[in-house]
JSON list of C-alpha atoms in Angstrom, two decimals:
[
{"chain": "A", "resi": 142, "resn": "UNK", "atom": "CA", "xyz": [0.00, 0.00, 0.00]},
{"chain": "A", "resi": 143, "resn": "UNK", "atom": "CA", "xyz": [1.16, 3.53, -0.76]},
{"chain": "A", "resi": 144, "resn": "UNK", "atom": "CA", "xyz": [0.23, 6.50, 1.37]},
{"chain": "A", "resi": 145, "resn": "UNK", "atom": "CA", "xyz": [1.24, 8.79, 4.19]},
{"chain": "A", "resi": 146, "resn": "UNK", "atom": "CA", "xyz": [0.91, 8.78, 7.95]},
{"chain": "A", "resi": 147, "resn": "UNK", "atom": "CA", "xyz": [0.52, 11.72, 10.31]},
{"chain": "A", "resi": 148, "resn": "UNK", "atom": "CA", "xyz": [1.62, 11.40, 13.93]},
{"chain": "A", "resi": 149, "resn": "UNK", "atom": "CA", "xyz": [1.07, 13.71, 16.90]},
{"chain": "A", "resi": 150, "resn": "UNK", "atom": "CA", "xyz": [3.22, 12.32, 19.68]},
{"chain": "A", "resi": 151, "resn": "UNK", "atom": "CA", "xyz": [5.50, 13.56, 22.47]},
{"chain": "A", "resi": 152, "resn": "UNK", "atom": "CA", "xyz": [7.93, 10.70, 21.83]},
{"chain": "A", "resi": 153, "resn": "UNK", "atom": "CA", "xyz": [10.63, 10.83, 19.17]},
{"chain": "A", "resi": 154, "resn": "UNK", "atom": "CA", "xyz": [9.76, 8.66, 16.19]},
{"chain": "A", "resi": 155, "resn": "UNK", "atom": "CA", "xyz": [11.17, 7.94, 12.74]},
{"chain": "A", "resi": 156, "resn": "UNK", "atom": "CA", "xyz": [9.79, 6.92, 9.38]},
{"chain": "A", "resi": 157, "resn": "UNK", "atom": "CA", "xyz": [11.04, 5.24, 6.25]},
{"chain": "A", "resi": 158, "resn": "UNK", "atom": "CA", "xyz": [9.92, 4.56, 2.71]},
{"chain": "A", "resi": 159, "resn": "UNK", "atom": "CA", "xyz": [10.50, 1.84, 0.14]},
{"chain": "A", "resi": 160, "resn": "UNK", "atom": "CA", "xyz": [10.95, 2.62, -3.55]},
{"chain": "A", "resi": 161, "resn": "UNK", "atom": "CA", "xyz": [10.48, 0.02, -6.26]},
{"chain": "A", "resi": 162, "resn": "UNK", "atom": "CA", "xyz": [9.02, -0.82, -9.65]},
{"chain": "A", "resi": 163, "resn": "UNK", "atom": "CA", "xyz": [5.40, -1.85, -10.18]},
{"chain": "A", "resi": 164, "resn": "UNK", "atom": "CA", "xyz": [3.54, -3.47, -13.07]},
{"chain": "A", "resi": 165, "resn": "UNK", "atom": "CA", "xyz": [0.72, -1.04, -14.00]},
{"chain": "A", "resi": 166, "resn": "UNK", "atom": "CA", "xyz": [-1.46, -3.97, -15.10]},
{"chain": "A", "resi": 167, "resn": "UNK", "atom": "CA", "xyz": [-1.28, -5.54, -11.64]},
{"chain": "A", "resi": 168, "resn": "UNK", "atom": "CA", "xyz": [-2.30, -2.62, -9.47]},
{"chain": "A", "resi": 169, "resn": "UNK", "atom": "CA", "xyz": [-5.24, -2.63, -7.06]},
{"chain": "A", "resi": 170, "resn": "UNK", "atom": "CA", "xyz": [-6.44, 0.86, -6.13]},
{"chain": "A", "resi": 171, "resn": "UNK", "atom": "CA", "xyz": [-9.20, 2.32, -3.99]},
{"chain": "A", "resi": 172, "resn": "UNK", "atom": "CA", "xyz": [-10.97, 3.29, -7.24]},
{"chain": "A", "resi": 173, "resn": "UNK", "atom": "CA", "xyz": [-11.35, -0.30, -8.42]},
{"chain": "A", "resi": 174, "resn": "UNK", "atom": "CA", "xyz": [-14.49, -1.52, -6.62]},
{"chain": "A", "resi": 175, "resn": "UNK", "atom": "CA", "xyz": [-17.46, -2.31, -8.87]},
{"chain": "A", "resi": 176, "resn": "UNK", "atom": "CA", "xyz": [-21.17, -2.98, -8.21]},
{"chain": "A", "resi": 177, "resn": "UNK", "atom": "CA", "xyz": [-21.66, -6.69, -7.57]},
{"chain": "A", "resi": 178, "resn": "UNK", "atom": "CA", "xyz": [-18.30, -7.11, -5.88]},
{"chain": "A", "resi": 179, "resn": "UNK", "atom": "CA", "xyz": [-17.99, -8.76, -2.48]},
{"chain": "A", "resi": 180, "resn": "UNK", "atom": "CA", "xyz": [-16.01, -6.97, 0.24]},
{"chain": "A", "resi": 181, "resn": "UNK", "atom": "CA", "xyz": [-13.53, -9.11, 2.19]},
{"chain": "A", "resi": 182, "resn": "UNK", "atom": "CA", "xyz": [-11.69, -8.00, 5.36]},
{"chain": "A", "resi": 183, "resn": "UNK", "atom": "CA", "xyz": [-8.50, -9.93, 6.08]},
{"chain": "A", "resi": 184, "resn": "UNK", "atom": "CA", "xyz": [-7.90, -9.11, 9.78]},
{"chain": "A", "resi": 185, "resn": "UNK", "atom": "CA", "xyz": [-10.07, -8.49, 12.85]},
{"chain": "A", "resi": 186, "resn": "UNK", "atom": "CA", "xyz": [-10.50, -4.92, 14.10]},
{"chain": "A", "resi": 187, "resn": "UNK", "atom": "CA", "xyz": [-9.98, -3.44, 17.56]},
{"chain": "A", "resi": 188, "resn": "UNK", "atom": "CA", "xyz": [-6.23, -2.78, 17.82]},
{"chain": "A", "resi": 189, "resn": "UNK", "atom": "CA", "xyz": [-6.63, 0.92, 18.63]},
{"chain": "A", "resi": 190, "resn": "UNK", "atom": "CA", "xyz": [-8.98, 0.34, 21.55]},
{"chain": "A", "resi": 191, "resn": "UNK", "atom": "CA", "xyz": [-6.83, -2.52, 22.87]},
{"chain": "A", "resi": 192, "resn": "UNK", "atom": "CA", "xyz": [-3.66, -0.42, 22.60]},
{"chain": "A", "resi": 193, "resn": "UNK", "atom": "CA", "xyz": [-5.34, 2.36, 24.58]},
{"chain": "A", "resi": 194, "resn": "UNK", "atom": "CA", "xyz": [-6.23, -0.22, 27.21]},
{"chain": "A", "resi": 195, "resn": "UNK", "atom": "CA", "xyz": [-2.59, -1.31, 27.33]},
{"chain": "A", "resi": 196, "resn": "UNK", "atom": "CA", "xyz": [-1.46, 2.28, 27.94]},
{"chain": "A", "resi": 197, "resn": "UNK", "atom": "CA", "xyz": [-3.77, 2.52, 30.94]},
{"chain": "A", "resi": 198, "resn": "UNK", "atom": "CA", "xyz": [-3.04, -0.96, 32.26]},
{"chain": "A", "resi": 199, "resn": "UNK", "atom": "CA", "xyz": [-6.58, -2.15, 31.57]},
{"chain": "A", "resi": 200, "resn": "UNK", "atom": "CA", "xyz": [-5.96, -4.77, 28.86]},
{"chain": "A", "resi": 201, "resn": "UNK", "atom": "CA", "xyz": [-5.67, -8.41, 30.01]},
{"chain": "A", "resi": 202, "resn": "UNK", "atom": "CA", "xyz": [-2.45, -10.13, 28.90]},
{"chain": "A", "resi": 203, "resn": "UNK", "atom": "CA", "xyz": [-4.20, -12.62, 26.61]},
{"chain": "A", "resi": 204, "resn": "UNK", "atom": "CA", "xyz": [-6.15, -9.84, 24.89]},
{"chain": "A", "resi": 205, "resn": "UNK", "atom": "CA", "xyz": [-2.95, -7.84, 24.34]},
{"chain": "A", "resi": 206, "resn": "UNK", "atom": "CA", "xyz": [-1.17, -10.91, 22.98]},
{"chain": "A", "resi": 207, "resn": "UNK", "atom": "CA", "xyz": [-3.93, -11.62, 20.44]},
{"chain": "A", "resi": 208, "resn": "UNK", "atom": "CA", "xyz": [-3.84, -8.02, 19.26]},
{"chain": "A", "resi": 209, "resn": "UNK", "atom": "CA", "xyz": [-0.06, -8.02, 18.90]},
{"chain": "A", "resi": 210, "resn": "UNK", "atom": "CA", "xyz": [-0.22, -11.28, 16.97]},
{"chain": "A", "resi": 211, "resn": "UNK", "atom": "CA", "xyz": [-2.71, -9.74, 14.54]},
{"chain": "A", "resi": 212, "resn": "UNK", "atom": "CA", "xyz": [-0.58, -6.65, 14.08]},
{"chain": "A", "resi": 213, "resn": "UNK", "atom": "CA", "xyz": [2.54, -8.73, 13.45]},
{"chain": "A", "resi": 214, "resn": "UNK", "atom": "CA", "xyz": [0.84, -10.81, 10.74]},
{"chain": "A", "resi": 215, "resn": "UNK", "atom": "CA", "xyz": [2.24, -9.55, 7.46]},
{"chain": "A", "resi": 216, "resn": "UNK", "atom": "CA", "xyz": [0.06, -8.47, 4.57]},
{"chain": "A", "resi": 217, "resn": "UNK", "atom": "CA", "xyz": [2.38, -10.19, 2.09]},
{"chain": "A", "resi": 218, "resn": "UNK", "atom": "CA", "xyz": [0.22, -13.29, 1.66]},
{"chain": "A", "resi": 219, "resn": "UNK", "atom": "CA", "xyz": [-2.85, -11.11, 1.07]},
{"chain": "A", "resi": 220, "resn": "UNK", "atom": "CA", "xyz": [-1.00, -9.11, -1.58]},
{"chain": "A", "resi": 221, "resn": "UNK", "atom": "CA", "xyz": [0.07, -12.31, -3.31]},
{"chain": "A", "resi": 222, "resn": "UNK", "atom": "CA", "xyz": [-3.49, -13.66, -3.26]},
{"chain": "A", "resi": 223, "resn": "UNK", "atom": "CA", "xyz": [-4.80, -10.39, -4.68]},
{"chain": "A", "resi": 224, "resn": "UNK", "atom": "CA", "xyz": [-2.39, -10.65, -7.60]},
{"chain": "A", "resi": 225, "resn": "UNK", "atom": "CA", "xyz": [-3.32, -14.29, -8.12]},
{"chain": "A", "resi": 226, "resn": "UNK", "atom": "CA", "xyz": [-7.03, -13.39, -8.36]},
{"chain": "A", "resi": 227, "resn": "UNK", "atom": "CA", "xyz": [-6.53, -10.20, -10.36]},
{"chain": "A", "resi": 228, "resn": "UNK", "atom": "CA", "xyz": [-8.03, -7.92, -7.71]},
{"chain": "A", "resi": 229, "resn": "UNK", "atom": "CA", "xyz": [-8.47, -4.33, -8.93]},
{"chain": "A", "resi": 230, "resn": "UNK", "atom": "CA", "xyz": [-10.09, -2.68, -5.90]},
{"chain": "A", "resi": 231, "resn": "UNK", "atom": "CA", "xyz": [-8.64, -2.66, -2.39]},
{"chain": "A", "resi": 232, "resn": "UNK", "atom": "CA", "xyz": [-7.43, -0.50, 0.48]},
{"chain": "A", "resi": 233, "resn": "UNK", "atom": "CA", "xyz": [-5.73, -0.99, 3.81]},
{"chain": "A", "resi": 234, "resn": "UNK", "atom": "CA", "xyz": [-7.50, -0.43, 7.13]},
{"chain": "A", "resi": 235, "resn": "UNK", "atom": "CA", "xyz": [-5.30, 1.78, 9.29]},
{"chain": "A", "resi": 236, "resn": "UNK", "atom": "CA", "xyz": [-5.62, 5.21, 10.88]},
{"chain": "A", "resi": 237, "resn": "UNK", "atom": "CA", "xyz": [-8.97, 6.19, 9.37]},
{"chain": "A", "resi": 238, "resn": "UNK", "atom": "CA", "xyz": [-10.53, 2.98, 10.75]},
{"chain": "A", "resi": 239, "resn": "UNK", "atom": "CA", "xyz": [-12.71, 0.48, 8.92]},
{"chain": "A", "resi": 240, "resn": "UNK", "atom": "CA", "xyz": [-15.35, 3.04, 8.01]},
{"chain": "A", "resi": 241, "resn": "UNK", "atom": "CA", "xyz": [-12.91, 5.77, 7.03]},
{"chain": "A", "resi": 242, "resn": "UNK", "atom": "CA", "xyz": [-11.08, 3.55, 4.58]},
{"chain": "A", "resi": 243, "resn": "UNK", "atom": "CA", "xyz": [-14.26, 1.90, 3.31]},
{"chain": "A", "resi": 244, "resn": "UNK", "atom": "CA", "xyz": [-15.60, 5.41, 2.71]},
{"chain": "A", "resi": 245, "resn": "UNK", "atom": "CA", "xyz": [-12.51, 6.30, 0.68]},
{"chain": "A", "resi": 246, "resn": "UNK", "atom": "CA", "xyz": [-12.92, 3.10, -1.35]},
{"chain": "A", "resi": 247, "resn": "UNK", "atom": "CA", "xyz": [-16.56, 3.89, -2.05]},
{"chain": "A", "resi": 248, "resn": "UNK", "atom": "CA", "xyz": [-15.92, 7.53, -2.93]},
{"chain": "A", "resi": 249, "resn": "UNK", "atom": "CA", "xyz": [-13.00, 6.82, -5.25]},
{"chain": "A", "resi": 250, "resn": "UNK", "atom": "CA", "xyz": [-14.92, 4.00, -6.97]},
{"chain": "A", "resi": 251, "resn": "UNK", "atom": "CA", "xyz": [-18.14, 6.07, -7.19]},
{"chain": "A", "resi": 252, "resn": "UNK", "atom": "CA", "xyz": [-20.18, 3.30, -5.58]},
{"chain": "A", "resi": 253, "resn": "UNK", "atom": "CA", "xyz": [-21.96, 2.57, -2.31]},
{"chain": "A", "resi": 254, "resn": "UNK", "atom": "CA", "xyz": [-20.46, -0.03, 0.02]},
{"chain": "A", "resi": 255, "resn": "UNK", "atom": "CA", "xyz": [-22.70, -1.94, 2.43]},
{"chain": "A", "resi": 256, "resn": "UNK", "atom": "CA", "xyz": [-21.04, -3.36, 5.54]},
{"chain": "A", "resi": 257, "resn": "UNK", "atom": "CA", "xyz": [-22.72, -6.17, 7.50]},
{"chain": "A", "resi": 258, "resn": "UNK", "atom": "CA", "xyz": [-21.63, -5.49, 11.09]},
{"chain": "A", "resi": 259, "resn": "UNK", "atom": "CA", "xyz": [-22.70, -8.97, 12.21]},
{"chain": "A", "resi": 260, "resn": "UNK", "atom": "CA", "xyz": [-19.98, -10.50, 10.03]},
{"chain": "A", "resi": 261, "resn": "UNK", "atom": "CA", "xyz": [-17.08, -8.30, 11.16]},
{"chain": "A", "resi": 262, "resn": "UNK", "atom": "CA", "xyz": [-14.17, -10.15, 12.79]},
{"chain": "A", "resi": 263, "resn": "UNK", "atom": "CA", "xyz": [-13.37, -8.44, 16.10]},
{"chain": "A", "resi": 264, "resn": "UNK", "atom": "CA", "xyz": [-10.38, -9.02, 18.36]},
{"chain": "A", "resi": 265, "resn": "UNK", "atom": "CA", "xyz": [-11.22, -10.69, 21.69]},
{"chain": "A", "resi": 266, "resn": "UNK", "atom": "CA", "xyz": [-11.66, -8.20, 24.53]},
{"chain": "A", "resi": 267, "resn": "UNK", "atom": "CA", "xyz": [-12.16, -5.19, 22.25]},
{"chain": "A", "resi": 268, "resn": "UNK", "atom": "CA", "xyz": [-15.89, -4.93, 23.00]},
{"chain": "A", "resi": 269, "resn": "UNK", "atom": "CA", "xyz": [-15.30, -4.88, 26.77]},
{"chain": "A", "resi": 270, "resn": "UNK", "atom": "CA", "xyz": [-12.61, -2.21, 26.47]},
{"chain": "A", "resi": 271, "resn": "UNK", "atom": "CA", "xyz": [-14.84, -0.10, 24.22]},
{"chain": "A", "resi": 272, "resn": "UNK", "atom": "CA", "xyz": [-17.62, -0.41, 26.79]},
{"chain": "A", "resi": 273, "resn": "UNK", "atom": "CA", "xyz": [-15.15, 0.88, 29.39]},
{"chain": "A", "resi": 274, "resn": "UNK", "atom": "CA", "xyz": [-14.53, 3.97, 27.25]},
{"chain": "A", "resi": 275, "resn": "UNK", "atom": "CA", "xyz": [-10.92, 3.18, 26.31]},
{"chain": "A", "resi": 276, "resn": "UNK", "atom": "CA", "xyz": [-11.05, 4.93, 22.95]},
{"chain": "A", "resi": 277, "resn": "UNK", "atom": "CA", "xyz": [-8.39, 6.76, 20.97]},
{"chain": "A", "resi": 278, "resn": "UNK", "atom": "CA", "xyz": [-8.65, 10.40, 19.88]},
{"chain": "A", "resi": 279, "resn": "UNK", "atom": "CA", "xyz": [-9.17, 9.01, 16.37]},
{"chain": "A", "resi": 280, "resn": "UNK", "atom": "CA", "xyz": [-12.68, 7.90, 17.33]},
{"chain": "A", "resi": 281, "resn": "UNK", "atom": "CA", "xyz": [-13.84, 11.52, 17.15]},
{"chain": "A", "resi": 282, "resn": "UNK", "atom": "CA", "xyz": [-11.78, 12.60, 14.15]},
{"chain": "A", "resi": 283, "resn": "UNK", "atom": "CA", "xyz": [-12.75, 9.54, 12.09]},
{"chain": "A", "resi": 284, "resn": "UNK", "atom": "CA", "xyz": [-16.43, 10.24, 12.71]},
{"chain": "A", "resi": 285, "resn": "UNK", "atom": "CA", "xyz": [-15.85, 13.78, 11.49]},
{"chain": "A", "resi": 286, "resn": "UNK", "atom": "CA", "xyz": [-13.95, 12.47, 8.46]},
{"chain": "A", "resi": 287, "resn": "UNK", "atom": "CA", "xyz": [-16.82, 10.29, 7.22]},
{"chain": "A", "resi": 288, "resn": "UNK", "atom": "CA", "xyz": [-19.39, 12.88, 8.30]},
{"chain": "A", "resi": 289, "resn": "UNK", "atom": "CA", "xyz": [-22.98, 12.42, 7.22]},
{"chain": "A", "resi": 290, "resn": "UNK", "atom": "CA", "xyz": [-22.15, 10.39, 4.11]},
{"chain": "A", "resi": 291, "resn": "UNK", "atom": "CA", "xyz": [-23.22, 7.19, 5.85]},
{"chain": "A", "resi": 292, "resn": "UNK", "atom": "CA", "xyz": [-26.39, 5.33, 6.81]},
{"chain": "A", "resi": 293, "resn": "UNK", "atom": "CA", "xyz": [-26.03, 3.30, 10.04]},
{"chain": "A", "resi": 294, "resn": "UNK", "atom": "CA", "xyz": [-28.68, 0.93, 11.41]},
{"chain": "A", "resi": 295, "resn": "UNK", "atom": "CA", "xyz": [-30.17, 2.20, 14.66]},
{"chain": "A", "resi": 296, "resn": "UNK", "atom": "CA", "xyz": [-29.80, -1.25, 16.24]},
{"chain": "A", "resi": 297, "resn": "UNK", "atom": "CA", "xyz": [-25.98, -1.02, 16.30]},
{"chain": "A", "resi": 298, "resn": "UNK", "atom": "CA", "xyz": [-24.58, -0.80, 19.81]},
{"chain": "A", "resi": 299, "resn": "UNK", "atom": "CA", "xyz": [-22.41, 2.07, 20.98]},
{"chain": "A", "resi": 300, "resn": "UNK", "atom": "CA", "xyz": [-19.50, -0.36, 21.32]},
{"chain": "A", "resi": 301, "resn": "UNK", "atom": "CA", "xyz": [-19.85, -1.53, 17.72]},
{"chain": "A", "resi": 302, "resn": "UNK", "atom": "CA", "xyz": [-19.88, 2.08, 16.59]},
{"chain": "A", "resi": 303, "resn": "UNK", "atom": "CA", "xyz": [-16.62, 2.66, 18.46]},
{"chain": "A", "resi": 304, "resn": "UNK", "atom": "CA", "xyz": [-15.03, -0.37, 16.79]},
{"chain": "A", "resi": 305, "resn": "UNK", "atom": "CA", "xyz": [-16.14, 0.78, 13.35]},
{"chain": "A", "resi": 306, "resn": "UNK", "atom": "CA", "xyz": [-14.35, 4.12, 13.88]},
{"chain": "A", "resi": 307, "resn": "UNK", "atom": "CA", "xyz": [-11.36, 2.67, 15.77]},
{"chain": "A", "resi": 308, "resn": "UNK", "atom": "CA", "xyz": [-7.98, 3.54, 14.17]},
{"chain": "A", "resi": 309, "resn": "UNK", "atom": "CA", "xyz": [-6.03, 0.39, 13.40]},
{"chain": "A", "resi": 310, "resn": "UNK", "atom": "CA", "xyz": [-2.31, -0.28, 13.59]},
{"chain": "A", "resi": 311, "resn": "UNK", "atom": "CA", "xyz": [-1.13, -2.78, 10.96]},
{"chain": "A", "resi": 312, "resn": "UNK", "atom": "CA", "xyz": [-4.75, -3.53, 10.15]},
{"chain": "A", "resi": 313, "resn": "UNK", "atom": "CA", "xyz": [-6.02, -5.78, 7.43]},
{"chain": "A", "resi": 314, "resn": "UNK", "atom": "CA", "xyz": [-7.04, -5.16, 3.84]},
{"chain": "A", "resi": 315, "resn": "UNK", "atom": "CA", "xyz": [-10.48, -4.44, 2.46]},
{"chain": "A", "resi": 316, "resn": "UNK", "atom": "CA", "xyz": [-10.67, -6.26, -0.85]},
{"chain": "A", "resi": 317, "resn": "UNK", "atom": "CA", "xyz": [-13.36, -5.88, -3.52]},
{"chain": "A", "resi": 318, "resn": "UNK", "atom": "CA", "xyz": [-13.72, -8.92, -5.77]},
{"chain": "A", "resi": 319, "resn": "UNK", "atom": "CA", "xyz": [-16.46, -10.22, -8.09]},
{"chain": "A", "resi": 320, "resn": "UNK", "atom": "CA", "xyz": [-18.87, -12.50, -6.26]},
{"chain": "A", "resi": 321, "resn": "UNK", "atom": "CA", "xyz": [-18.02, -15.56, -8.37]},
{"chain": "A", "resi": 322, "resn": "UNK", "atom": "CA", "xyz": [-14.39, -15.46, -7.17]},
{"chain": "A", "resi": 323, "resn": "UNK", "atom": "CA", "xyz": [-15.00, -14.40, -3.57]},
{"chain": "A", "resi": 324, "resn": "UNK", "atom": "CA", "xyz": [-15.28, -17.88, -2.08]},
{"chain": "A", "resi": 325, "resn": "UNK", "atom": "CA", "xyz": [-12.03, -19.08, -3.61]},
{"chain": "A", "resi": 326, "resn": "UNK", "atom": "CA", "xyz": [-10.15, -15.94, -2.56]},
{"chain": "A", "resi": 327, "resn": "UNK", "atom": "CA", "xyz": [-11.52, -16.17, 0.98]},
{"chain": "A", "resi": 328, "resn": "UNK", "atom": "CA", "xyz": [-10.37, -19.79, 1.26]},
{"chain": "A", "resi": 329, "resn": "UNK", "atom": "CA", "xyz": [-6.91, -18.78, 0.04]},
{"chain": "A", "resi": 330, "resn": "UNK", "atom": "CA", "xyz": [-6.71, -15.89, 2.50]},
{"chain": "A", "resi": 331, "resn": "UNK", "atom": "CA", "xyz": [-7.75, -18.03, 5.46]},
{"chain": "A", "resi": 332, "resn": "UNK", "atom": "CA", "xyz": [-4.61, -20.11, 5.03]},
{"chain": "A", "resi": 333, "resn": "UNK", "atom": "CA", "xyz": [-2.78, -17.12, 6.57]},
{"chain": "A", "resi": 334, "resn": "UNK", "atom": "CA", "xyz": [-5.58, -14.97, 8.00]},
{"chain": "A", "resi": 335, "resn": "UNK", "atom": "CA", "xyz": [-7.95, -17.34, 9.84]},
{"chain": "A", "resi": 336, "resn": "UNK", "atom": "CA", "xyz": [-10.39, -14.56, 10.70]},
{"chain": "A", "resi": 337, "resn": "UNK", "atom": "CA", "xyz": [-10.73, -13.22, 7.14]},
{"chain": "A", "resi": 338, "resn": "UNK", "atom": "CA", "xyz": [-14.40, -12.71, 6.34]},
{"chain": "A", "resi": 339, "resn": "UNK", "atom": "CA", "xyz": [-16.87, -11.59, 3.71]},
{"chain": "A", "resi": 340, "resn": "UNK", "atom": "CA", "xyz": [-18.14, -8.41, 5.41]},
{"chain": "A", "resi": 341, "resn": "UNK", "atom": "CA", "xyz": [-20.14, -6.63, 2.74]},
{"chain": "A", "resi": 342, "resn": "UNK", "atom": "CA", "xyz": [-20.93, -5.88, -0.85]},
{"chain": "A", "resi": 343, "resn": "UNK", "atom": "CA", "xyz": [-20.62, -3.14, -3.45]},
{"chain": "A", "resi": 344, "resn": "UNK", "atom": "CA", "xyz": [-23.79, -1.50, -4.74]},
{"chain": "A", "resi": 345, "resn": "UNK", "atom": "CA", "xyz": [-24.59, 1.07, -7.38]},
{"chain": "A", "resi": 346, "resn": "UNK", "atom": "CA", "xyz": [-24.00, 4.56, -6.05]},
{"chain": "A", "resi": 347, "resn": "UNK", "atom": "CA", "xyz": [-26.88, 5.63, -3.77]},
{"chain": "A", "resi": 348, "resn": "UNK", "atom": "CA", "xyz": [-27.63, 8.55, -1.43]},
{"chain": "A", "resi": 349, "resn": "UNK", "atom": "CA", "xyz": [-24.72, 7.59, 0.85]},
{"chain": "A", "resi": 350, "resn": "UNK", "atom": "CA", "xyz": [-21.25, 6.20, 0.21]},
{"chain": "A", "resi": 351, "resn": "UNK", "atom": "CA", "xyz": [-21.59, 3.79, 3.14]},
{"chain": "A", "resi": 352, "resn": "UNK", "atom": "CA", "xyz": [-24.38, 1.69, 4.59]},
{"chain": "A", "resi": 353, "resn": "UNK", "atom": "CA", "xyz": [-23.83, -0.26, 7.82]},
{"chain": "A", "resi": 354, "resn": "UNK", "atom": "CA", "xyz": [-26.42, -2.87, 8.74]}
]
């Protein structure tokens, strides 16, 4: 994935970049989703909330370990699978959270993306920490980023809303792929990402870029 990252932190940090050559016929962009595609998420969400819990000493050791394991799982296998299946539409899920990056995918592709919240893979313990109010500052800014360009089911819990807007560190990929190839790609992804899931679908552009059910 190519992009930038903004950090507001009192600690000294450093950054680096990698330069290489890319085949223009094998590029997946956030403008490549098409109506009829299935949306697959490769990793569970909740790392931001869990990391906040760690900072305040509120995250159980097993919950922290599961989150770290997810963050340390490389996206290389997903990238290889995407090339194998000729994926044209995808984005990472990082600082702008699941909904922020899904919104960017929908906007760039000029479609509406529907997310089924009941199918979202969520890291163990994240719900409890969200209920305890251990949220990052990104919860507020990500809500502002997406704004009103979203339709969210009233039945969604407050905790689920927090997870949807939770900034992720080393999060998964959101992949748009034609329905007829989705099952095979999902099986391939689960060899490395056991929690990968079909979490939504791409629709013709409607009143909102995002729908969450």
